[in-house]
C-alpha cells in the first residue's frame, strides 16, 4: 500500500516537542524521516522522565516513532560534509534550533539553496523575524505568556499561573 509521502526524505534537526511532532506527522504519512542528533547527547527528551534505565523516555518515543536516527557532529569538517550530502539528497529539512544556530553552523538559507535548490526548509521559531523578540528562545510557557493564554489562568487576586504543558 502506498502512502501520500512515500519517497519523500525529511531531515529532522529538531528537539523537544514542536519539531518532533511536526516531523512525526510527516513520518505517519510515509515520509522517510531521519532524525539528526548531537553525538553523546541526542534529543534532550530521550532521557527525561524515563522510568527504565537505558531505555528511551516515553515522551521521546511518543514524538519520534517511525523515524530513523543518526548522530552527527556538525562542528567538524567531516560532519559538515555528511550534512551537505544529506541536504543534497533530501526533499525537506525541518529545524527548531535557537535563532541563528543553523546559520552559525555554516548552513545559511543561501548555502542550503546552493546545495539543493528544490529543498523545502521548515524553521520553527517562537517569534517572527520582524518581531522585537526574534532572538528570544521560546518554549510553550513563553508562547503562552506572549500570546496572552497565561493571563487566563491563576487566581483573581494573584499572578497568572500558566497552563501546564500537555503531552502529545
Coordinates of N, CA and C in Angstrom, one line a residue:
X1 N 0.8 -1.2 0.0 CA 0.0 0.0 0.0 C 0.9 1.2 0.0
X2 N 0.6 2.2 -0.9 CA 1.4 3.4 -0.9 C 0.8 4.4 0.0
X3 N 1.7 5.3 0.4 CA 1.3 6.4 1.4 C 1.5 7.8 0.7
X4 N 0.8 8.8 1.1 CA 0.9 10.1 0.5 C 2.4 10.7 0.3
X5 N 3.2 10.4 1.3 CA 4.6 11.0 1.3 C 5.6 9.9 1.1
X6 N 5.2 8.8 0.5 CA 6.2 7.7 0.2 C 7.2 8.3 -0.8
X7 N 8.5 8.0 -0.5 CA 9.6 8.5 -1.4 C 10.1 9.9 -1.0
X8 N 9.5 10.5 0.0 CA 9.9 11.8 0.4 C 10.9 11.6 1.6
X9 N 12.1 12.3 1.5 CA 13.1 12.2 2.6 C 13.1 13.5 3.3
X10 N 13.0 13.4 4.7 CA 12.9 14.5 5.6 C 14.1 14.4 6.5
X11 N 14.8 15.6 6.7 CA 15.9 15.7 7.7 C 15.3 16.4 8.9
X12 N 15.4 15.8 10.0 CA 14.7 16.3 11.2 C 15.8 16.8 12.2
X13 N 16.1 18.1 12.2 CA 17.0 18.7 13.1 C 16.3 19.4 14.2
X14 N 15.4 18.6 14.9 CA 14.5 19.2 15.9 C 14.6 18.5 17.2
X15 N 14.1 19.2 18.2 CA 14.1 18.5 19.5 C 12.9 19.0 20.4
X16 N 12.7 18.3 21.4 CA 11.6 18.5 22.4 C 10.3 18.3 21.8
X17 N 9.4 19.3 21.5 CA 8.0 19.0 21.1 C 7.6 19.5 19.8
X18 N 7.8 20.8 19.5 CA 7.3 21.4 18.3 C 7.8 20.7 17.0
X19 N 9.1 20.6 16.9 CA 9.7 20.0 15.7 C 9.4 18.5 15.6
X20 N 9.6 17.7 16.7 CA 9.4 16.3 16.6 C 7.9 15.9 16.3
X21 N 7.0 16.7 16.8 CA 5.6 16.4 16.5 C 5.3 16.7 15.0
X22 N 5.9 17.8 14.5 CA 5.7 18.1 13.1 C 6.3 17.0 12.2
X23 N 7.5 16.6 12.4 CA 8.2 15.6 11.6 C 7.5 14.2 11.8
X24 N 7.0 13.9 12.9 CA 6.3 12.7 13.2 C 5.1 12.6 12.3
X25 N 4.4 13.7 12.1 CA 3.2 13.6 11.2 C 3.6 13.3 9.8
X26 N 4.8 13.8 9.3 CA 5.3 13.5 8.0 C 5.6 12.0 7.9
X27 N 6.2 11.5 9.0 CA 6.5 10.0 9.0 C 5.2 9.2 9.0
X28 N 4.2 9.6 9.7 CA 2.9 8.9 9.7 C 2.4 8.8 8.3
X29 N 2.6 9.8 7.4 CA 2.1 9.8 6.1 C 3.1 9.2 5.1
X30 N 4.1 8.5 5.6 CA 5.0 7.7 4.8 C 6.4 8.3 4.5
X31 N 6.7 9.5 4.9 CA 8.0 10.1 4.6 C 9.1 9.3 5.4
X32 N 10.2 9.3 4.8 CA 11.4 8.7 5.4 C 12.1 9.8 6.2
X33 N 11.8 9.8 7.5 CA 12.3 10.9 8.4 C 13.6 10.4 9.1
X34 N 14.7 11.2 8.9 CA 15.9 10.9 9.6 C 16.2 12.0 10.6
X35 N 16.1 11.6 11.9 CA 16.3 12.5 13.0 C 17.9 12.6 13.2
X36 N 18.3 13.9 13.1 CA 19.8 14.1 13.3 C 20.0 14.6 14.8
X37 N 20.8 13.9 15.5 CA 21.1 14.2 16.9 C 22.5 14.5 17.2
X38 N 22.8 15.3 18.3 CA 24.1 15.6 18.7 C 24.8 14.3 19.3
X39 N 26.0 14.0 18.9 CA 26.7 12.9 19.5 C 26.8 12.9 21.0
X40 N 26.5 11.7 21.6 CA 26.5 11.6 23.0 C 25.4 12.2 23.8
X41 N 24.6 13.0 23.2 CA 23.6 13.8 23.9 C 22.2 13.4 23.3
X42 N 22.0 13.6 22.0 CA 20.8 13.3 21.4 C 19.7 14.4 21.8
X43 N 18.5 14.1 21.5 CA 17.4 14.9 21.9 C 17.3 14.9 23.4
X44 N 17.1 16.1 24.0 CA 17.1 16.2 25.5 C 16.0 15.3 26.1
X45 N 14.9 15.1 25.4 CA 13.8 14.4 25.9 C 14.0 12.9 25.9
X46 N 15.1 12.4 25.3 CA 15.4 11.0 25.3 C 15.6 10.4 26.7
X47 N 16.1 11.3 27.6 CA 16.5 10.8 28.9 C 15.6 11.5 30.0
X48 N 14.7 12.3 29.7 CA 13.8 13.0 30.7 C 12.6 12.1 31.0
X49 N 12.3 12.1 32.3 CA 11.1 11.4 32.8 C 11.0 9.9 32.4
X50 N 12.2 9.3 32.3 CA 12.1 7.9 32.0 C 12.1 7.0 33.2
X51 N 11.4 5.9 33.1 CA 11.1 5.0 34.2 C 12.2 3.9 34.3
X52 N 12.7 3.5 33.1 CA 13.5 2.3 33.0 C 14.9 2.8 32.5
X53 N 16.0 2.6 33.3 CA 17.3 3.0 32.9 C 17.7 2.4 31.5
X54 N 18.4 3.2 30.7 CA 18.9 2.9 29.4 C 17.8 2.6 28.4
X55 N 16.6 3.0 28.6 CA 15.5 2.9 27.6 C 15.0 4.4 27.4
X56 N 14.8 4.7 26.1 CA 14.3 6.0 25.8 C 13.0 6.3 26.5
X57 N 12.9 7.6 26.9 CA 11.7 8.0 27.7 C 10.5 7.9 26.8
X58 N 9.3 7.7 27.5 CA 8.1 7.6 26.8 C 7.8 8.8 26.0
X59 N 8.0 10.0 26.6 CA 7.8 11.3 25.9 C 8.5 11.4 24.6
X60 N 9.8 11.0 24.6 CA 10.6 11.0 23.4 C 10.1 10.0 22.4
X61 N 9.7 8.8 22.9 CA 9.2 7.7 22.0 C 7.9 8.1 21.3
X62 N 7.1 8.8 22.1 CA 5.8 9.2 21.5 C 5.9 10.2 20.3
X63 N 7.0 11.0 20.4 CA 7.1 12.1 19.4 C 8.2 11.7 18.3
X64 N 8.8 10.6 18.4 CA 9.8 10.2 17.5 C 9.7 8.8 16.9
X65 N 8.6 8.2 17.1 CA 8.4 6.9 16.5 C 8.3 7.0 14.9
X66 N 8.6 5.9 14.3 CA 8.6 5.9 12.8 C 9.7 6.7 12.1
X67 N 10.8 7.0 12.9 CA 11.9 7.8 12.4 C 13.2 6.9 12.5
X68 N 14.1 7.2 11.6 CA 15.4 6.7 11.8 C 16.2 7.8 12.5
X69 N 17.3 7.4 13.1 CA 18.1 8.4 13.9 C 19.6 8.2 13.7
X70 N 20.3 9.3 13.5 CA 21.8 9.3 13.5 C 22.3 10.4 14.3
X71 N 23.6 10.2 14.8 CA 24.3 11.2 15.5 C 25.2 11.9 14.5
X72 N 25.3 13.2 14.5 CA 26.1 14.0 13.6 C 26.7 15.2 14.3
X73 N 28.0 15.3 14.2 CA 28.7 16.5 14.8 C 28.9 17.5 13.7
X74 N 28.1 18.5 13.6 CA 28.2 19.5 12.6 C 29.3 20.5 12.8
X75 N 30.0 20.3 13.9 CA 31.1 21.2 14.2 C 32.4 20.8 13.6
X76 N 32.4 19.6 13.0 CA 33.7 19.1 12.4 C 33.5 19.1 10.9
X77 N 34.6 19.1 10.2 CA 34.6 19.2 8.7 C 33.9 17.9 8.2
X78 N 34.2 16.8 8.8 CA 33.5 15.5 8.4 C 32.0 15.6 8.6
X79 N 31.6 16.2 9.7 CA 30.2 16.3 10.0 C 29.5 17.3 9.0
X80 N 30.2 18.3 8.6 CA 29.6 19.3 7.7 C 29.5 18.6 6.3
X81 N 30.5 17.8 5.9 CA 30.4 17.1 4.7 C 29.3 16.1 4.6
X82 N 29.0 15.4 5.7 CA 27.9 14.5 5.8 C 26.6 15.2 5.7
X83 N 26.5 16.4 6.4 CA 25.3 17.2 6.4 C 25.0 17.7 5.0
X84 N 26.0 18.1 4.3 CA 25.8 18.6 2.9 C 25.3 17.4 2.0
X85 N 25.8 16.2 2.2 CA 25.3 15.1 1.5 C 23.9 14.8 1.8
X86 N 23.5 14.8 3.1 CA 22.1 14.6 3.5 C 21.2 15.7 2.9
X87 N 21.6 16.9 2.9 CA 20.8 18.0 2.3 C 20.6 17.8 0.8
X88 N 21.7 17.4 0.2 CA 21.6 17.2 -1.3 C 20.6 16.1 -1.7
X89 N 20.4 15.1 -0.8 CA 19.5 14.0 -1.1 C 18.1 14.2 -0.5
X90 N 17.9 15.2 0.3 CA 16.6 15.4 1.0 C 15.6 16.2 0.2
X91 N 14.4 16.0 0.6 CA 13.3 16.8 0.0 C 12.9 17.9 1.0
X92 N 13.0 17.7 2.3 CA 12.5 18.6 3.3 C 13.5 18.6 4.4
X93 N 13.8 19.8 5.0 CA 14.6 19.9 6.2 C 13.8 20.7 7.2
X94 N 13.6 20.2 8.4 CA 12.9 20.9 9.5 C 13.9 21.1 10.6
X95 N 14.0 22.4 11.1 CA 14.8 22.6 12.3 C 14.1 23.5 13.3
X96 N 14.4 23.4 14.6 CA 13.9 24.3 15.6 C 14.9 24.7 16.6
X97 N 16.1 24.9 16.0 CA 17.2 25.4 16.8 C 16.9 26.8 17.3
X98 N 17.7 27.3 18.3 CA 17.5 28.7 18.7 C 17.9 29.6 17.6
X99 N 17.3 30.8 17.6 CA 17.6 31.7 16.5 C 19.0 31.9 16.1
X100 N 19.4 31.7 14.8 CA 20.7 31.9 14.3 C 21.6 30.7 14.4
X101 N 21.2 29.6 15.1 CA 22.0 28.5 15.3 C 22.4 27.8 14.0
X102 N 21.5 27.6 13.1 CA 21.8 26.9 11.8 C 22.7 27.8 10.9
X103 N 22.6 29.1 11.0 CA 23.5 30.0 10.3 C 24.9 29.9 10.9
X104 N 25.0 29.8 12.2 CA 26.2 29.7 12.9 C 27.0 28.4 12.5
X105 N 26.2 27.3 12.2 CA 26.8 26.1 11.7 C 27.4 26.2 10.3
X106 N 27.1 27.3 9.6 CA 27.5 27.5 8.2 C 26.5 27.1 7.2
X107 N 25.3 26.8 7.7 CA 24.2 26.4 6.8 C 23.1 27.4 6.7
X108 N 23.5 28.6 6.1 CA 22.5 29.6 5.9 C 21.6 29.2 4.8
X109 N 20.5 29.9 4.7 CA 19.5 29.6 3.6 C 20.1 29.7 2.3
X110 N 21.0 30.6 2.0 CA 21.6 30.8 0.7 C 22.5 29.5 0.4
X111 N 23.3 29.1 1.4 CA 24.2 27.9 1.3 C 23.3 26.7 1.0
X112 N 22.3 26.5 1.8 CA 21.4 25.3 1.6 C 20.8 25.3 0.2
X113 N 20.4 26.5 -0.3 CA 19.8 26.6 -1.6 C 20.9 26.2 -2.7
X114 N 22.1 26.6 -2.5 CA 23.2 26.2 -3.4 C 23.3 24.7 -3.4
X115 N 23.2 24.0 -2.3 CA 23.4 22.6 -2.2 C 22.2 21.9 -2.8
X116 N 21.0 22.3 -2.5 CA 19.8 21.7 -3.0 C 18.7 22.7 -3.2
X117 N 18.6 23.3 -4.4 CA 17.6 24.4 -4.7 C 16.1 23.9 -4.6
X118 N 15.9 22.6 -4.6 CA 14.5 22.2 -4.5 C 14.0 21.8 -3.1
X119 N 15.0 22.0 -2.1 CA 14.7 21.6 -0.7 C 13.6 22.5 -0.1
X120 N 12.7 21.9 0.6 CA 11.7 22.7 1.4 C 12.3 22.8 2.7
X121 N 12.4 24.1 3.2 CA 13.1 24.3 4.5 C 12.1 24.8 5.5
X122 N 11.8 24.1 6.6 CA 10.9 24.5 7.7 C 11.7 24.9 8.9
X123 N 11.5 26.1 9.4 CA 12.2 26.6 10.5 C 11.1 27.0 11.6
X124 N 11.1 26.3 12.7 CA 10.1 26.6 13.8 C 10.7 27.5 14.8
X125 N 10.2 28.6 15.0 CA 10.6 29.6 15.9 C 9.5 30.2 16.7
X126 N 9.8 30.8 17.9 CA 8.7 31.3 18.7 C 8.2 32.6 18.2
X127 N 9.1 33.4 17.6 CA 8.7 34.8 17.1 C 9.1 35.0 15.7
X128 N 8.3 35.8 15.0 CA 8.6 36.2 13.6 C 9.9 36.9 13.5
X129 N 10.5 36.9 12.3 CA 11.8 37.6 12.1 C 11.6 39.1 12.2
X130 N 10.4 39.6 12.1 CA 10.2 41.1 12.2 C 9.9 41.5 13.6
X131 N 9.8 40.5 14.5 CA 9.4 40.8 15.9 C 10.6 41.3 16.7
X132 N 10.3 42.2 17.7 CA 11.5 42.7 18.5 C 12.0 41.5 19.4
X133 N 11.3 40.4 19.4 CA 11.7 39.2 20.2 C 12.3 38.1 19.3
X134 N 12.7 38.5 18.1 CA 13.2 37.5 17.2 C 14.3 36.6 17.7
X135 N 15.1 37.1 18.6 CA 16.3 36.3 19.1 C 16.0 35.6 20.4
X136 N 14.7 35.7 20.9 CA 14.3 35.0 22.1 C 14.0 33.6 21.9
X137 N 14.6 32.7 22.7 CA 14.3 31.3 22.6 C 12.9 31.1 23.2
X138 N 12.1 30.2 22.6 CA 10.7 30.1 23.0 C 10.2 28.7 23.2
X139 N 9.8 28.4 24.4 CA 9.1 27.1 24.6 C 7.6 27.5 24.9
X140 N 6.8 26.5 25.2 CA 5.4 26.7 25.4 C 5.1 27.8 26.4
X141 N 5.8 27.8 27.5 CA 5.4 28.8 28.5 C 5.7 30.2 28.0
X142 N 6.7 30.4 27.2 CA 6.9 31.8 26.6 C 5.8 32.1 25.6
X143 N 5.4 31.1 24.8 CA 4.3 31.3 23.9 C 3.0 31.7 24.6
X144 N 2.7 31.0 25.7 CA 1.5 31.3 26.5 C 1.5 32.7 27.0
X145 N 2.7 33.1 27.5 CA 2.8 34.5 28.1 C 2.7 35.5 27.0
X146 N 3.4 35.3 25.9 CA 3.4 36.3 24.8 C 2.0 36.4 24.1
X147 N 1.4 35.2 24.0 CA 0.1 35.2 23.3 C -1.1 35.5 24.2
X148 N -0.9 35.6 25.5 CA -2.0 36.0 26.4 C -2.7 34.9 27.1
X149 N -2.4 33.6 26.7 CA -3.1 32.5 27.3 C -2.8 32.4 28.8
X150 N -1.6 32.7 29.2 CA -1.3 32.6 30.6 C -2.1 33.6 31.5
X151 N -2.6 34.6 30.9 CA -3.4 35.6 31.7 C -4.8 35.0 32.1
X152 N -5.2 33.9 31.4 CA -6.5 33.3 31.7 C -6.4 32.3 32.8
X153 N -5.2 32.2 33.4 CA -5.0 31.1 34.5 C -4.7 31.8 35.8
X154 N -4.6 31.0 36.9 CA -4.3 31.5 38.2 C -5.5 31.9 38.9
X155 N -5.3 32.8 40.0 CA -6.4 33.2 40.8 C -6.7 34.7 40.6
X156 N -7.9 35.2 40.8 CA -8.3 36.5 40.6 C -7.4 37.6 41.2
X157 N -6.9 37.3 42.4 CA -6.1 38.3 43.1 C -4.6 38.0 43.1
X158 N -4.2 37.1 42.2 CA -2.8 36.8 42.1 C -2.3 36.8 40.7
X159 N -1.0 36.4 40.5 CA -0.4 36.4 39.2 C -0.9 35.2 38.3
X160 N -0.7 35.3 37.1 CA -1.1 34.2 36.2 C -0.2 33.0 36.5
X161 N -0.8 31.8 36.4 CA -0.1 30.6 36.7 C 0.4 29.9 35.4
X162 N -0.1 30.2 34.3 CA 0.3 29.5 33.1 C -0.2 28.0 33.1
X163 N -0.6 27.6 31.9 CA -1.0 26.2 31.7 C 0.1 25.3 31.8
X164 N -0.1 24.1 32.2 CA 0.9 23.0 32.2 C 1.0 22.5 30.8
X165 N 2.2 22.1 30.4 CA 2.4 21.5 29.1 C 1.6 20.2 28.9
X166 N 0.8 20.1 27.9 CA 0.1 18.9 27.6 C 1.0 18.0 26.8
X167 N 1.0 16.7 27.2 CA 1.8 15.7 26.5 C 1.1 15.2 25.2
X168 N 1.8 15.4 24.1 CA 1.3 14.8 22.9 C 0.4 15.7 22.2

